[in-house]
mmCIF file of C-alpha atoms in Angstrom:
data_model
loop_
_atom_site.group_PDB
_atom_site.id
_atom_site.type_symbol
_atom_site.label_atom_id
_atom_site.label_comp_id
_atom_site.label_asym_id
_atom_site.label_seq_id
_atom_site.Cartn_x
_atom_site.Cartn_y
_atom_site.Cartn_z
ATOM 1 C CA UNK M 24 8.349 112.917 2.574
ATOM 2 C CA UNK M 25 10.991 115.534 2.089
ATOM 3 C CA UNK M 26 10.118 117.732 -0.918
ATOM 4 C CA UNK M 27 13.032 118.998 -2.953
ATOM 5 C CA UNK M 28 12.484 122.160 -5.028
ATOM 6 C CA UNK M 29 15.037 123.282 -7.574
ATOM 7 C CA UNK M 30 15.344 126.699 -9.082
ATOM 8 C CA UNK M 31 15.369 127.734 -11.781
ATOM 9 C CA UNK M 32 13.570 125.032 -13.731
ATOM 10 C CA UNK M 33 15.596 126.038 -16.767
ATOM 11 C CA UNK M 34 18.406 128.400 -17.485
ATOM 12 C CA UNK M 35 20.137 129.599 -20.612
ATOM 13 C CA UNK M 36 23.829 130.362 -20.497
ATOM 14 C CA UNK M 37 26.914 130.670 -22.653
ATOM 15 C CA UNK M 38 30.180 128.789 -22.682
ATOM 16 C CA UNK M 39 32.431 130.310 -20.028
ATOM 17 C CA UNK M 40 29.564 131.574 -17.865
ATOM 18 C CA UNK M 41 29.239 130.851 -14.189
ATOM 19 C CA UNK M 42 25.961 129.146 -13.282
ATOM 20 C CA UNK M 43 24.346 128.433 -9.948
ATOM 21 C CA UNK M 44 21.422 126.082 -9.385
ATOM 22 C CA UNK M 45 19.561 126.072 -6.081
ATOM 23 C CA UNK M 46 17.861 123.230 -4.268
ATOM 24 C CA UNK M 47 15.608 123.784 -1.257
ATOM 25 C CA UNK M 48 14.365 121.028 1.009
ATOM 26 C CA UNK M 49 11.018 121.088 2.862
ATOM 27 C CA UNK M 50 12.849 120.069 6.047
ATOM 28 C CA UNK M 51 16.465 120.178 7.096
ATOM 29 C CA UNK M 52 18.796 117.198 6.993
ATOM 30 C CA UNK M 53 22.408 118.263 7.295
ATOM 31 C CA UNK M 54 24.449 117.398 4.234
ATOM 32 C CA UNK M 55 22.842 114.264 2.864
ATOM 33 C CA UNK M 56 22.473 115.888 -0.505
ATOM 34 C CA UNK M 57 23.755 114.803 -3.931
ATOM 35 C CA UNK M 58 23.776 116.371 -7.365
ATOM 36 C CA UNK M 59 23.480 114.494 -10.683
ATOM 37 C CA UNK M 60 23.905 115.413 -14.288
ATOM 38 C CA UNK M 61 21.749 113.774 -16.934
ATOM 39 C CA UNK M 62 22.161 114.032 -20.693
ATOM 40 C CA UNK M 63 19.393 112.994 -23.133
ATOM 41 C CA UNK M 64 19.017 109.248 -23.399
ATOM 42 C CA UNK M 65 21.616 108.605 -20.676
ATOM 43 C CA UNK M 66 21.580 107.612 -17.064
ATOM 44 C CA UNK M 67 22.257 110.300 -14.481
ATOM 45 C CA UNK M 68 25.856 110.742 -13.403
ATOM 46 C CA UNK M 69 26.878 111.550 -9.802
ATOM 47 C CA UNK M 70 28.661 114.884 -9.519
ATOM 48 C CA UNK M 71 28.540 115.862 -5.848
ATOM 49 C CA UNK M 72 27.751 113.986 -2.653
ATOM 50 C CA UNK M 73 27.586 115.068 0.936
ATOM 51 C CA UNK M 74 26.488 118.475 -0.387
ATOM 52 C CA UNK M 75 30.060 119.536 -1.229
ATOM 53 C CA UNK M 76 32.262 116.524 -2.001
ATOM 54 C CA UNK M 77 33.319 116.086 -5.621
ATOM 55 C CA UNK M 78 32.842 112.586 -7.018
ATOM 56 C CA UNK M 79 36.020 111.077 -8.385
ATOM 57 C CA UNK M 80 36.610 112.036 -12.012
ATOM 58 C CA UNK M 81 34.288 115.028 -12.024
ATOM 59 C CA UNK M 82 35.887 118.274 -13.201
ATOM 60 C CA UNK M 83 36.729 120.813 -10.469
ATOM 61 C CA UNK M 84 34.604 123.499 -12.157
ATOM 62 C CA UNK M 85 31.658 121.786 -10.439
ATOM 63 C CA UNK M 86 31.144 122.608 -6.767
ATOM 64 C CA UNK M 87 28.437 122.231 -4.188
ATOM 65 C CA UNK M 88 27.584 123.945 -0.935
ATOM 66 C CA UNK M 89 24.914 124.228 1.674
ATOM 67 C CA UNK M 90 23.406 122.340 4.596
ATOM 68 C CA UNK M 91 20.078 122.011 6.303
ATOM 69 C CA UNK M 92 17.515 123.130 3.754
ATOM 70 C CA UNK M 93 19.373 125.237 1.192
ATOM 71 C CA UNK M 94 21.962 123.877 -1.250
ATOM 72 C CA UNK M 95 23.624 125.116 -4.393
ATOM 73 C CA UNK M 96 25.436 123.600 -7.342
ATOM 74 C CA UNK M 97 27.848 125.930 -9.111
ATOM 75 C CA UNK M 98 29.562 125.442 -12.432
ATOM 76 C CA UNK M 99 32.392 127.976 -12.508
ATOM 77 C CA UNK M 100 33.011 128.165 -16.249
ATOM 78 C CA UNK M 101 30.519 126.377 -18.482
ATOM 79 C CA UNK M 102 31.898 123.967 -21.056
ATOM 80 C CA UNK M 103 29.961 122.690 -24.088
ATOM 81 C CA UNK M 104 29.605 119.248 -22.473
ATOM 82 C CA UNK M 105 27.893 120.741 -19.392
ATOM 83 C CA UNK M 106 24.615 121.468 -21.152
ATOM 84 C CA UNK M 107 22.290 118.924 -19.566
ATOM 85 C CA UNK M 108 19.656 118.528 -16.873
ATOM 86 C CA UNK M 109 20.737 118.613 -13.253
ATOM 87 C CA UNK M 110 18.968 116.960 -10.290
ATOM 88 C CA UNK M 111 19.412 117.295 -6.571
ATOM 89 C CA UNK M 112 18.613 114.334 -4.300
ATOM 90 C CA UNK M 113 18.241 113.913 -0.568
ATOM 91 C CA UNK M 114 19.458 110.618 0.926
ATOM 92 C CA UNK M 115 18.779 111.503 4.559
ATOM 93 C CA UNK M 116 15.466 109.741 4.945
ATOM 94 C CA UNK M 117 13.051 107.462 3.139
ATOM 95 C CA UNK M 118 11.549 107.794 0.691
ATOM 96 C CA UNK M 119 14.594 109.202 -1.103
ATOM 97 C CA UNK M 120 13.471 112.129 -3.175
ATOM 98 C CA UNK M 121 14.789 114.177 -6.050
ATOM 99 C CA UNK M 122 14.266 117.711 -7.214
ATOM 100 C CA UNK M 123 12.283 118.241 -10.379
ATOM 101 C CA UNK M 124 15.410 119.017 -12.396
ATOM 102 C CA UNK M 125 17.052 122.113 -13.891
ATOM 103 C CA UNK M 126 17.582 122.163 -17.638
ATOM 104 C CA UNK M 127 20.775 124.022 -18.600
ATOM 105 C CA UNK M 128 20.545 125.222 -22.189
ATOM 106 C CA UNK M 129 22.895 126.988 -24.530
ATOM 107 C CA UNK M 130 22.183 130.673 -25.003
ATOM 108 C CA UNK S 4 35.165 98.419 -13.010
ATOM 109 C CA UNK S 5 31.725 97.722 -11.640
ATOM 110 C CA UNK S 6 28.926 97.827 -14.183
ATOM 111 C CA UNK S 7 25.165 97.351 -13.903
ATOM 112 C CA UNK S 8 22.862 96.109 -16.640
ATOM 113 C CA UNK S 9 19.078 95.991 -16.514
ATOM 114 C CA UNK S 10 17.112 93.343 -18.417
ATOM 115 C CA UNK S 11 13.496 92.349 -18.778
ATOM 116 C CA UNK S 12 10.459 92.721 -21.001
ATOM 117 C CA UNK S 13 9.966 96.058 -22.678
ATOM 118 C CA UNK S 14 6.190 95.656 -22.806
ATOM 119 C CA UNK S 15 3.885 94.640 -20.014
ATOM 120 C CA UNK S 16 0.094 94.461 -20.077
ATOM 121 C CA UNK S 17 -2.003 96.422 -17.604
ATOM 122 C CA UNK S 18 -2.725 94.606 -14.330
ATOM 123 C CA UNK S 19 0.198 92.238 -14.841
ATOM 124 C CA UNK S 20 3.573 92.153 -13.099
ATOM 125 C CA UNK S 21 6.642 93.999 -14.268
ATOM 126 C CA UNK S 22 9.796 91.993 -13.649
ATOM 127 C CA UNK S 23 13.316 93.384 -14.152
ATOM 128 C CA UNK S 24 16.740 92.079 -13.314
ATOM 129 C CA UNK S 25 19.945 93.952 -12.741
ATOM 130 C CA UNK S 26 23.164 92.088 -13.383
ATOM 131 C CA UNK S 27 26.267 93.297 -11.536
ATOM 132 C CA UNK S 28 29.604 92.771 -13.238
ATOM 133 C CA UNK S 29 33.091 93.611 -12.082
ATOM 134 C CA UNK S 30 32.436 92.851 -8.427
ATOM 135 C CA UNK S 31 30.504 90.477 -6.219
ATOM 136 C CA UNK S 32 27.105 91.830 -5.276
ATOM 137 C CA UNK S 33 27.567 90.722 -1.642
ATOM 138 C CA UNK S 34 31.112 92.034 -1.210
ATOM 139 C CA UNK S 35 31.607 95.197 0.736
ATOM 140 C CA UNK S 36 28.778 97.097 2.329
ATOM 141 C CA UNK S 37 26.899 98.244 -0.732
ATOM 142 C CA UNK S 38 23.130 98.469 -1.048
ATOM 143 C CA UNK S 39 21.277 98.327 -4.365
ATOM 144 C CA UNK S 40 18.335 100.478 -5.538
ATOM 145 C CA UNK S 41 15.798 100.801 -8.290
ATOM 146 C CA UNK S 42 14.876 104.195 -9.786
ATOM 147 C CA UNK S 43 12.469 105.069 -12.560
ATOM 148 C CA UNK S 44 11.887 107.996 -14.876
ATOM 149 C CA UNK S 45 8.804 108.515 -17.050
ATOM 150 C CA UNK S 46 9.549 110.073 -20.443
ATOM 151 C CA UNK S 47 10.339 113.743 -20.080
ATOM 152 C CA UNK S 48 9.880 113.688 -16.312
ATOM 153 C CA UNK S 49 11.947 113.498 -13.165
ATOM 154 C CA UNK S 50 13.420 110.637 -11.142
ATOM 155 C CA UNK S 51 11.447 108.535 -8.701
ATOM 156 C CA UNK S 52 12.988 106.229 -6.113
ATOM 157 C CA UNK S 53 11.375 102.786 -6.097
ATOM 158 C CA UNK S 54 13.164 100.846 -3.441
ATOM 159 C CA UNK S 55 16.328 99.292 -1.962
ATOM 160 C CA UNK S 56 17.744 95.936 -1.079
ATOM 161 C CA UNK S 57 20.347 96.142 1.672
ATOM 162 C CA UNK S 58 23.538 94.105 1.637
ATOM 163 C CA UNK S 59 22.067 92.058 4.483
ATOM 164 C CA UNK S 60 19.010 91.230 2.368
ATOM 165 C CA UNK S 61 16.279 93.364 3.913
ATOM 166 C CA UNK S 62 14.359 95.820 1.749
ATOM 167 C CA UNK S 63 12.723 99.202 1.782
ATOM 168 C CA UNK S 64 10.384 100.721 -0.792
ATOM 169 C CA UNK S 65 8.554 103.898 -1.650
ATOM 170 C CA UNK S 66 5.164 104.073 0.109
ATOM 171 C CA UNK S 67 3.794 105.729 -3.038
ATOM 172 C CA UNK S 68 3.925 102.390 -4.766
ATOM 173 C CA UNK S 69 1.514 101.004 -2.174
ATOM 174 C CA UNK S 70 3.243 97.719 -1.425
ATOM 175 C CA UNK S 71 3.265 96.633 -5.085
ATOM 176 C CA UNK S 72 7.054 96.337 -4.988
ATOM 177 C CA UNK S 73 9.233 93.325 -4.258
ATOM 178 C CA UNK S 74 13.024 93.550 -4.475
ATOM 179 C CA UNK S 75 15.140 90.465 -4.154
ATOM 180 C CA UNK S 76 18.744 89.322 -4.689
ATOM 181 C CA UNK S 77 20.291 86.206 -6.215
ATOM 182 C CA UNK S 78 23.918 86.178 -5.070
ATOM 183 C CA UNK S 79 24.648 83.024 -7.114
ATOM 184 C CA UNK S 80 23.897 84.992 -10.311
ATOM 185 C CA UNK S 81 25.182 88.339 -9.007
ATOM 186 C CA UNK S 82 21.837 89.871 -9.687
ATOM 187 C CA UNK S 83 19.088 91.719 -7.942
ATOM 188 C CA UNK S 84 15.510 92.031 -9.197
ATOM 189 C CA UNK S 85 12.431 94.173 -9.139
ATOM 190 C CA UNK S 86 8.839 93.014 -9.320
ATOM 191 C CA UNK S 87 6.057 95.567 -9.594
ATOM 192 C CA UNK S 88 2.577 94.160 -9.440
ATOM 193 C CA UNK S 89 -0.711 95.360 -10.899
ATOM 194 C CA UNK S 90 0.887 97.794 -13.320
ATOM 195 C CA UNK S 91 -0.940 100.615 -15.105
ATOM 196 C CA UNK S 92 0.041 103.083 -17.784
ATOM 197 C CA UNK S 93 1.423 105.275 -15.052
ATOM 198 C CA UNK S 94 4.197 102.703 -14.505
ATOM 199 C CA UNK S 95 5.544 103.303 -18.035
ATOM 200 C CA UNK S 96 9.078 104.603 -17.584
ATOM 201 C CA UNK S 97 12.778 104.008 -17.947
ATOM 202 C CA UNK S 98 13.867 101.864 -15.071
ATOM 203 C CA UNK S 99 17.401 102.133 -13.647
ATOM 204 C CA UNK S 100 19.294 99.958 -11.163
ATOM 205 C CA UNK S 101 21.922 101.716 -9.126
ATOM 206 C CA UNK S 102 24.602 101.055 -6.523
ATOM 207 C CA UNK S 103 24.374 102.965 -3.234
ATOM 208 C CA UNK S 104 27.731 104.204 -2.015
ATOM 209 C CA UNK S 105 27.807 104.324 1.799
ATOM 210 C CA UNK S 106 31.031 106.261 1.732
ATOM 211 C CA UNK S 107 29.296 108.980 -0.261
ATOM 212 C CA UNK S 108 26.349 109.712 1.987
ATOM 213 C CA UNK S 109 24.410 106.929 0.266
ATOM 214 C CA UNK S 110 24.568 108.683 -3.133
ATOM 215 C CA UNK S 111 24.120 106.553 -6.244
ATOM 216 C CA UNK S 112 27.593 106.257 -7.691
ATOM 217 C CA UNK S 113 26.967 103.638 -10.390
ATOM 218 C CA UNK S 114 23.928 103.430 -12.665
ATOM 219 C CA UNK S 115 22.790 100.953 -15.219
ATOM 220 C CA UNK S 116 22.066 102.292 -18.683
ATOM 221 C CA UNK S 117 18.300 101.977 -18.040
ATOM 222 C CA UNK S 118 15.606 99.922 -19.666
ATOM 223 C CA UNK S 119 12.356 101.258 -21.100
ATOM 224 C CA UNK S 120 9.201 99.529 -19.949
ATOM 225 C CA UNK S 121 5.855 100.308 -21.554
ATOM 226 C CA UNK S 122 2.584 99.289 -19.998
ATOM 227 C CA UNK S 123 0.016 98.766 -22.715
ATOM 228 C CA UNK S 124 -2.439 96.199 -23.914
#
C-alpha cells in the first residue's frame, strides 16, 4: 500500500494568511493526487485533482503542486470558510489511500 | 445535477452483515464511463477506501477488509450497494458513496452526504 503522510497535522492561522499543507507518499506515482476539504458533519469536497488542477467551482486561492512523492496544497489568502480539515489522496494504485488529515484552525 | 444518497440500517449487530445502498439521481448510473466507490470514516478519524464497482460491473476492494466486502449494482433502480459481512465494533463509521471521475485522475468528484452505521448489540 502507498502510505500518505500529511504535515502538519494541525495548523493555526488567521484570515488573510497564506497556508501550505504538505503530503508525502511512501512511493512515487506521478500526479495521481487529489486534495479534499471536509467541514464538521459534512462529506469531503474535491478541491484539486491531478496534483494541480482546480476542480470546477473551487476558488482560485486554492492551488496544488508536486509530483512523484511530494505534494503541496496552498491557500493563498485564508477566508473564514476555509477553516476545515484537509486530506490528500492517491488514486494511482489500489488500495486507494488518504493522508491522515490536516486540521486548519483559526488563530 | 448528479446527487448520491446513502440508505440503510443505522444499527447492526456484531457478526451480522452491514448492507447499504447508494441511489444515484440526476443521471443514469451506467451512462458515461464512471465508476462508483464506497468510503468510510470512523468518528474523529480519517478516510478509508472500501471498494469500487466499475462501469462494466467488475469490482475491487481493500485487502484490509479481508474479503468481507461485496459491491453490486442494480441499473434498473439506478443504485449500487455495499455488503460488509461479519461486522465488529471496528466497522462503526460514517459510510459514504462517491462517484469516480475518470477525467480527474479518478478523484471523487461527487459524494453522498454519508450515513452513520453503528455496530453494537
